[in-house]
């Protein structure tokens, strides 16, 4: 007998799980709202395609896809591969439910309790959804969003006006291991050497090969002390006359720009403000409801013990 391939073995194991798991006997496609069939993708069959008829009722491709929603990801992500088995499972689920209903199980206390619990959960979800929808419509209006946005922007702009001017420079550097190497590079630059080319060839800064030693714009407090002191003492276009030692090695610095740091701008959109107001409302509702409830938290960790230090 031929040895099964890995794919055959994998398929067999998935089908075994499909046929023996408890999920096989459950329809996991129930949602709080009727599902809308997804549009057919290029090369894929129409989700509305009728794949079977059971007692005169159409079974569509979308029905089968939805019925696999609670199964193992390996199955639900490969519906086409297992479609015949999933179709057979779906038909089985419908037939068992119809037979149980014919036997009067829809009146069985155990069934009615499960149904009541499920309906209550669906109802709770629907109530929460509508509760917050109505609350948000009432409490977070466009006018309130506009007012809050304008208030935040005015305060931000007022704070920005109080900021002192701050110098910002851009620079490039060539980093080497020894002072002698740095001195040789300075001598080469003084003779007309190309800073960017030398940086790409000789700098031990890993990024130098791609950016020719460019560091971009920075203000005071963003670089190591020795480098910063030397750089901010230089003028735009100037190259350091002596190596600058830091914990990383020896730097040869070139100043490539000098400006007053641009003032920050207000970056919140009205939609950001709306989301902030909704979250504030949610937190306030949670606090108010808790304050009004008779609540006794017995064990907030659910039996878990805090980790020992």
CSV table of C-alpha atoms in Angstrom, one decimal:
chain,number,residue,atom,x,y,z
A,1,UNK,CA,0.0,0.0,0.0
A,2,UNK,CA,1.4,3.4,-1.0
A,3,UNK,CA,2.5,5.7,1.8
A,4,UNK,CA,0.1,8.7,2.1
A,5,UNK,CA,1.6,12.1,1.2
A,6,UNK,CA,1.8,14.9,3.8
A,7,UNK,CA,-1.2,16.7,2.2
A,8,UNK,CA,-3.3,13.5,2.2
A,9,UNK,CA,-2.4,12.8,5.9
A,10,UNK,CA,-3.3,16.4,6.7
A,11,UNK,CA,-6.6,16.3,4.9
A,12,UNK,CA,-7.4,13.0,6.6
A,13,UNK,CA,-6.7,14.5,10.0
A,14,UNK,CA,-8.8,17.6,9.3
A,15,UNK,CA,-11.7,15.4,8.1
A,16,UNK,CA,-11.4,13.3,11.2
A,17,UNK,CA,-11.7,16.4,13.4
A,18,UNK,CA,-14.6,17.6,11.3
A,19,UNK,CA,-16.5,14.3,11.7
A,20,UNK,CA,-15.7,13.7,15.4
A,21,UNK,CA,-15.6,17.0,17.1
A,22,UNK,CA,-18.5,18.3,19.1
A,23,UNK,CA,-18.6,21.3,16.8
A,24,UNK,CA,-19.7,18.9,14.0
A,25,UNK,CA,-23.1,18.5,15.6
A,26,UNK,CA,-23.5,22.3,16.1
A,27,UNK,CA,-24.5,25.0,13.7
A,28,UNK,CA,-22.1,27.9,14.6
A,29,UNK,CA,-23.5,30.4,12.0
A,30,UNK,CA,-26.1,32.1,14.2
A,31,UNK,CA,-25.6,35.9,14.3
A,32,UNK,CA,-27.5,38.7,15.9
A,33,UNK,CA,-28.4,40.0,12.4
A,34,UNK,CA,-29.1,38.2,9.1
A,35,UNK,CA,-25.9,37.7,7.3
A,36,UNK,CA,-25.5,39.4,3.9
A,37,UNK,CA,-23.9,37.2,1.2
A,38,UNK,CA,-20.5,38.5,0.3
A,39,UNK,CA,-20.0,39.5,-3.4
A,40,UNK,CA,-18.4,36.8,-5.5
A,41,UNK,CA,-14.6,37.3,-5.9
A,42,UNK,CA,-12.9,36.9,-9.3
A,43,UNK,CA,-12.8,33.2,-10.1
A,44,UNK,CA,-15.1,32.3,-7.2
A,45,UNK,CA,-18.6,30.9,-7.4
A,46,UNK,CA,-21.5,33.2,-6.5
A,47,UNK,CA,-22.3,32.9,-2.8
A,48,UNK,CA,-26.0,32.9,-3.7
A,49,UNK,CA,-25.4,29.7,-5.8
A,50,UNK,CA,-27.9,27.0,-4.8
A,51,UNK,CA,-25.9,23.9,-4.0
A,52,UNK,CA,-28.7,21.6,-2.7
A,53,UNK,CA,-32.4,21.5,-1.9
A,54,UNK,CA,-33.7,20.0,1.3
A,55,UNK,CA,-37.4,19.4,1.5
A,56,UNK,CA,-37.9,22.0,-1.2
A,57,UNK,CA,-35.8,24.7,0.6
A,58,UNK,CA,-32.7,26.1,-1.2
A,59,UNK,CA,-29.3,25.6,0.4
A,60,UNK,CA,-26.8,28.2,-0.9
A,61,UNK,CA,-23.1,28.3,-1.0
A,62,UNK,CA,-23.2,31.1,1.5
A,63,UNK,CA,-25.2,28.9,3.9
A,64,UNK,CA,-22.3,26.4,3.9
A,65,UNK,CA,-19.6,29.0,4.3
A,66,UNK,CA,-21.5,30.5,7.3
A,67,UNK,CA,-22.0,27.1,8.9
A,68,UNK,CA,-18.3,26.6,9.0
A,69,UNK,CA,-17.6,29.9,10.8
A,70,UNK,CA,-17.1,28.3,14.2
A,71,UNK,CA,-15.0,25.3,13.0
A,72,UNK,CA,-11.2,25.0,13.1
A,73,UNK,CA,-9.4,27.7,11.1
A,74,UNK,CA,-7.9,25.1,8.9
A,75,UNK,CA,-11.4,24.2,7.7
A,76,UNK,CA,-13.1,27.5,7.5
A,77,UNK,CA,-10.1,29.0,5.6
A,78,UNK,CA,-10.2,26.2,3.1
A,79,UNK,CA,-14.0,25.9,2.5
A,80,UNK,CA,-13.6,24.9,-1.1
A,81,UNK,CA,-11.3,22.0,-0.2
A,82,UNK,CA,-13.8,20.5,2.2
A,83,UNK,CA,-17.0,21.7,0.6
A,84,UNK,CA,-18.6,18.3,0.0
A,85,UNK,CA,-18.0,17.3,3.6
A,86,UNK,CA,-19.3,20.7,4.9
A,87,UNK,CA,-22.4,20.4,2.7
A,88,UNK,CA,-23.0,16.9,4.1
A,89,UNK,CA,-22.5,18.2,7.6
A,90,UNK,CA,-25.0,21.1,7.0
A,91,UNK,CA,-27.6,18.7,5.7
A,92,UNK,CA,-27.1,16.5,8.7
A,93,UNK,CA,-27.5,19.4,11.1
A,94,UNK,CA,-30.8,20.4,9.4
A,95,UNK,CA,-32.1,16.8,9.4
A,96,UNK,CA,-31.3,16.2,13.0
A,97,UNK,CA,-32.9,19.5,14.1
A,98,UNK,CA,-36.0,18.6,12.1
A,99,UNK,CA,-36.2,15.1,13.5
A,100,UNK,CA,-35.8,16.5,17.1
A,101,UNK,CA,-38.5,19.1,16.5
A,102,UNK,CA,-40.8,16.4,15.1
A,103,UNK,CA,-40.1,14.4,18.3
A,104,UNK,CA,-41.3,17.3,20.4
A,105,UNK,CA,-37.8,18.3,21.6
A,106,UNK,CA,-38.6,21.9,21.0
A,107,UNK,CA,-40.7,21.7,24.1
A,108,UNK,CA,-38.1,19.9,26.2
A,109,UNK,CA,-37.1,21.9,29.3
A,110,UNK,CA,-33.4,21.5,28.5
A,111,UNK,CA,-33.9,22.9,25.0
A,112,UNK,CA,-36.1,25.8,26.1
A,113,UNK,CA,-33.5,26.8,28.7
A,114,UNK,CA,-30.7,26.8,26.1
A,115,UNK,CA,-33.0,28.8,23.7
A,116,UNK,CA,-33.9,31.2,26.4
A,117,UNK,CA,-30.2,31.7,27.4
A,118,UNK,CA,-29.2,32.3,23.7
A,119,UNK,CA,-32.1,34.6,23.1
A,120,UNK,CA,-31.3,36.6,26.2
A,121,UNK,CA,-27.7,36.9,25.1
A,122,UNK,CA,-28.7,38.1,21.6
A,123,UNK,CA,-31.2,40.5,23.2
A,124,UNK,CA,-28.6,41.9,25.6
A,125,UNK,CA,-26.2,42.5,22.8
A,126,UNK,CA,-28.9,44.3,20.8
A,127,UNK,CA,-30.0,46.4,23.8
A,128,UNK,CA,-26.4,47.5,24.4
A,129,UNK,CA,-25.9,48.3,20.8
A,130,UNK,CA,-29.0,50.4,20.5
A,131,UNK,CA,-28.5,52.0,24.0
A,132,UNK,CA,-25.1,53.4,23.0
A,133,UNK,CA,-26.2,54.3,19.6
A,134,UNK,CA,-29.0,56.5,21.0
A,135,UNK,CA,-26.8,57.8,23.8
A,136,UNK,CA,-24.1,58.9,21.4
A,137,UNK,CA,-26.6,60.5,19.0
A,138,UNK,CA,-27.9,62.5,21.9
A,139,UNK,CA,-24.7,63.3,23.8
A,140,UNK,CA,-22.1,63.5,21.0
A,141,UNK,CA,-23.7,65.8,18.4
A,142,UNK,CA,-21.8,67.4,15.5
A,143,UNK,CA,-22.2,70.8,17.2
A,144,UNK,CA,-20.6,69.4,20.4
A,145,UNK,CA,-17.7,67.9,18.4
A,146,UNK,CA,-17.2,71.2,16.6
A,147,UNK,CA,-17.2,73.1,19.9
A,148,UNK,CA,-14.8,70.7,21.5
A,149,UNK,CA,-12.5,70.7,18.5
A,150,UNK,CA,-12.4,74.5,18.4
A,151,UNK,CA,-11.8,74.7,22.2
A,152,UNK,CA,-8.8,72.2,22.0
A,153,UNK,CA,-7.3,73.9,18.9
A,154,UNK,CA,-7.6,77.4,20.5
A,155,UNK,CA,-5.9,76.2,23.7
A,156,UNK,CA,-3.2,74.4,21.6
A,157,UNK,CA,-2.5,77.5,19.5
A,158,UNK,CA,-2.4,79.7,22.6
A,159,UNK,CA,0.2,77.3,24.2
A,160,UNK,CA,2.3,77.2,21.0
A,161,UNK,CA,2.5,81.0,21.0
A,162,UNK,CA,4.2,80.8,24.4
A,163,UNK,CA,6.9,78.5,23.2
A,164,UNK,CA,10.4,80.1,23.0
A,165,UNK,CA,12.2,80.0,19.6
A,166,UNK,CA,14.4,76.9,19.5
A,167,UNK,CA,17.4,76.4,17.2
A,168,UNK,CA,17.5,73.3,15.1
A,169,UNK,CA,20.3,72.1,12.8
A,170,UNK,CA,20.8,69.4,10.3
A,171,UNK,CA,24.2,67.6,10.0
A,172,UNK,CA,26.1,64.8,8.4
A,173,UNK,CA,29.0,62.9,10.0
A,174,UNK,CA,31.8,60.5,9.3
A,175,UNK,CA,32.4,58.1,12.2
A,176,UNK,CA,35.7,56.3,12.6
A,177,UNK,CA,37.5,54.3,15.3
A,178,UNK,CA,40.7,56.4,15.8
A,179,UNK,CA,41.7,60.0,16.0
A,180,UNK,CA,44.3,59.6,13.4
A,181,UNK,CA,41.7,58.3,10.9
A,182,UNK,CA,39.5,61.3,11.6
A,183,UNK,CA,42.4,63.8,11.2
A,184,UNK,CA,43.3,62.2,7.8
A,185,UNK,CA,39.7,62.5,6.6
A,186,UNK,CA,39.6,66.2,7.7
A,187,UNK,CA,42.9,66.8,5.7
A,188,UNK,CA,41.3,65.1,2.7
A,189,UNK,CA,38.2,67.3,3.0
A,190,UNK,CA,40.3,70.4,3.2
A,191,UNK,CA,41.8,69.4,-0.1
A,192,UNK,CA,38.4,69.2,-1.7
A,193,UNK,CA,37.3,65.7,-0.9
A,194,UNK,CA,33.7,64.7,-1.3
A,195,UNK,CA,32.1,64.5,2.2
A,196,UNK,CA,29.2,62.2,1.1
A,197,UNK,CA,31.5,59.8,-0.8
A,198,UNK,CA,34.0,59.5,2.0
A,199,UNK,CA,31.2,59.0,4.6
A,200,UNK,CA,29.8,56.1,2.4
A,201,UNK,CA,33.2,54.5,2.0
A,202,UNK,CA,34.8,55.0,5.5
A,203,UNK,CA,32.2,55.7,8.2
A,204,UNK,CA,31.6,52.9,10.6
A,205,UNK,CA,28.1,54.2,11.2
A,206,UNK,CA,26.0,51.3,9.6
A,207,UNK,CA,23.6,53.7,8.0
A,208,UNK,CA,26.3,55.7,6.2
A,209,UNK,CA,26.4,53.5,3.2
A,210,UNK,CA,22.8,54.3,2.3
A,211,UNK,CA,22.5,57.9,3.6
A,212,UNK,CA,26.1,59.2,3.3
A,213,UNK,CA,26.2,60.1,7.0
A,214,UNK,CA,23.1,62.3,7.0
A,215,UNK,CA,21.6,62.7,10.4
A,216,UNK,CA,18.6,64.9,9.6
A,217,UNK,CA,17.3,67.8,11.7
A,218,UNK,CA,17.8,67.8,15.5
A,219,UNK,CA,17.5,70.2,18.4
A,220,UNK,CA,19.5,70.3,21.6
A,221,UNK,CA,19.1,67.3,23.8
A,222,UNK,CA,18.8,64.8,21.0
A,223,UNK,CA,22.5,63.9,20.5
A,224,UNK,CA,25.3,62.7,22.8
A,225,UNK,CA,26.8,65.6,24.7
A,226,UNK,CA,30.2,65.9,23.0
A,227,UNK,CA,28.7,65.7,19.5
A,228,UNK,CA,26.0,68.2,20.3
A,229,UNK,CA,28.3,70.8,21.9
A,230,UNK,CA,30.6,70.7,18.8
A,231,UNK,CA,27.7,70.7,16.3
A,232,UNK,CA,25.8,73.7,17.8
A,233,UNK,CA,29.0,75.7,18.0
A,234,UNK,CA,29.4,75.5,14.2
A,235,UNK,CA,27.8,77.4,11.3
A,236,UNK,CA,25.8,76.3,8.4
A,237,UNK,CA,28.1,74.7,5.7
A,238,UNK,CA,31.0,74.4,8.2
A,239,UNK,CA,33.1,71.2,8.6
A,240,UNK,CA,34.7,70.4,12.0
A,241,UNK,CA,38.4,71.4,12.1
A,242,UNK,CA,39.3,68.7,14.6
A,243,UNK,CA,37.9,65.2,15.4
A,244,UNK,CA,35.0,65.1,18.0
A,245,UNK,CA,35.3,62.2,20.4
A,246,UNK,CA,32.2,60.5,21.8
A,247,UNK,CA,31.4,57.0,23.2
A,248,UNK,CA,30.9,55.8,19.6
A,249,UNK,CA,34.3,56.9,18.3
A,250,UNK,CA,35.6,59.9,16.5
A,251,UNK,CA,33.3,62.2,14.4
A,252,UNK,CA,33.9,64.5,11.5
A,253,UNK,CA,30.9,66.8,11.4
A,254,UNK,CA,29.4,68.9,8.6
A,255,UNK,CA,26.5,71.3,9.3
A,256,UNK,CA,24.0,71.1,6.4
A,257,UNK,CA,21.2,73.4,7.7
A,258,UNK,CA,20.4,75.9,10.4
A,259,UNK,CA,16.9,77.1,11.3
A,260,UNK,CA,14.5,78.1,14.0
A,261,UNK,CA,12.5,74.9,14.8
A,262,UNK,CA,9.1,75.0,13.2
A,263,UNK,CA,6.2,75.4,15.7
A,264,UNK,CA,4.0,72.3,16.2
A,265,UNK,CA,0.6,72.3,14.6
A,266,UNK,CA,-2.7,70.9,16.0
A,267,UNK,CA,-2.9,67.4,14.6
A,268,UNK,CA,-6.3,66.2,15.9
A,269,UNK,CA,-9.1,65.7,13.4
A,270,UNK,CA,-12.7,66.2,14.2
A,271,UNK,CA,-13.2,62.5,14.0
A,272,UNK,CA,-10.4,62.0,16.6
A,273,UNK,CA,-12.2,64.4,18.9
A,274,UNK,CA,-15.5,62.6,18.3
A,275,UNK,CA,-13.9,59.3,19.3
A,276,UNK,CA,-12.5,60.9,22.4
A,277,UNK,CA,-15.9,62.3,23.4
A,278,UNK,CA,-17.5,58.8,22.8
A,279,UNK,CA,-14.9,57.2,25.0
A,280,UNK,CA,-15.4,59.8,27.8
A,281,UNK,CA,-19.1,59.2,27.6
A,282,UNK,CA,-18.6,55.4,27.8
A,283,UNK,CA,-16.4,55.8,30.9
A,284,UNK,CA,-18.9,58.2,32.5
A,285,UNK,CA,-21.8,55.8,31.9
A,286,UNK,CA,-19.8,52.9,33.3
A,287,UNK,CA,-19.0,54.9,36.5
A,288,UNK,CA,-22.6,56.1,36.9
A,289,UNK,CA,-24.1,52.6,36.4
A,290,UNK,CA,-21.6,51.1,38.9
A,291,UNK,CA,-22.2,53.8,41.4
A,292,UNK,CA,-26.0,53.2,41.2
A,293,UNK,CA,-25.7,49.4,41.3
A,294,UNK,CA,-25.4,47.1,44.3
A,295,UNK,CA,-22.0,45.7,43.4
A,296,UNK,CA,-19.8,43.5,45.5
A,297,UNK,CA,-16.5,42.4,43.9
A,298,UNK,CA,-15.5,39.2,45.8
A,299,UNK,CA,-12.4,38.2,43.9
A,300,UNK,CA,-11.2,40.6,41.0
A,301,UNK,CA,-8.5,38.1,40.0
A,302,UNK,CA,-10.9,35.2,39.6
A,303,UNK,CA,-8.9,33.0,41.9
A,304,UNK,CA,-5.5,33.8,40.4
A,305,UNK,CA,-2.8,34.8,42.9
A,306,UNK,CA,-0.7,37.8,42.1
A,307,UNK,CA,2.9,37.1,41.0
A,308,UNK,CA,5.4,37.2,43.9
A,309,UNK,CA,8.1,39.9,43.5
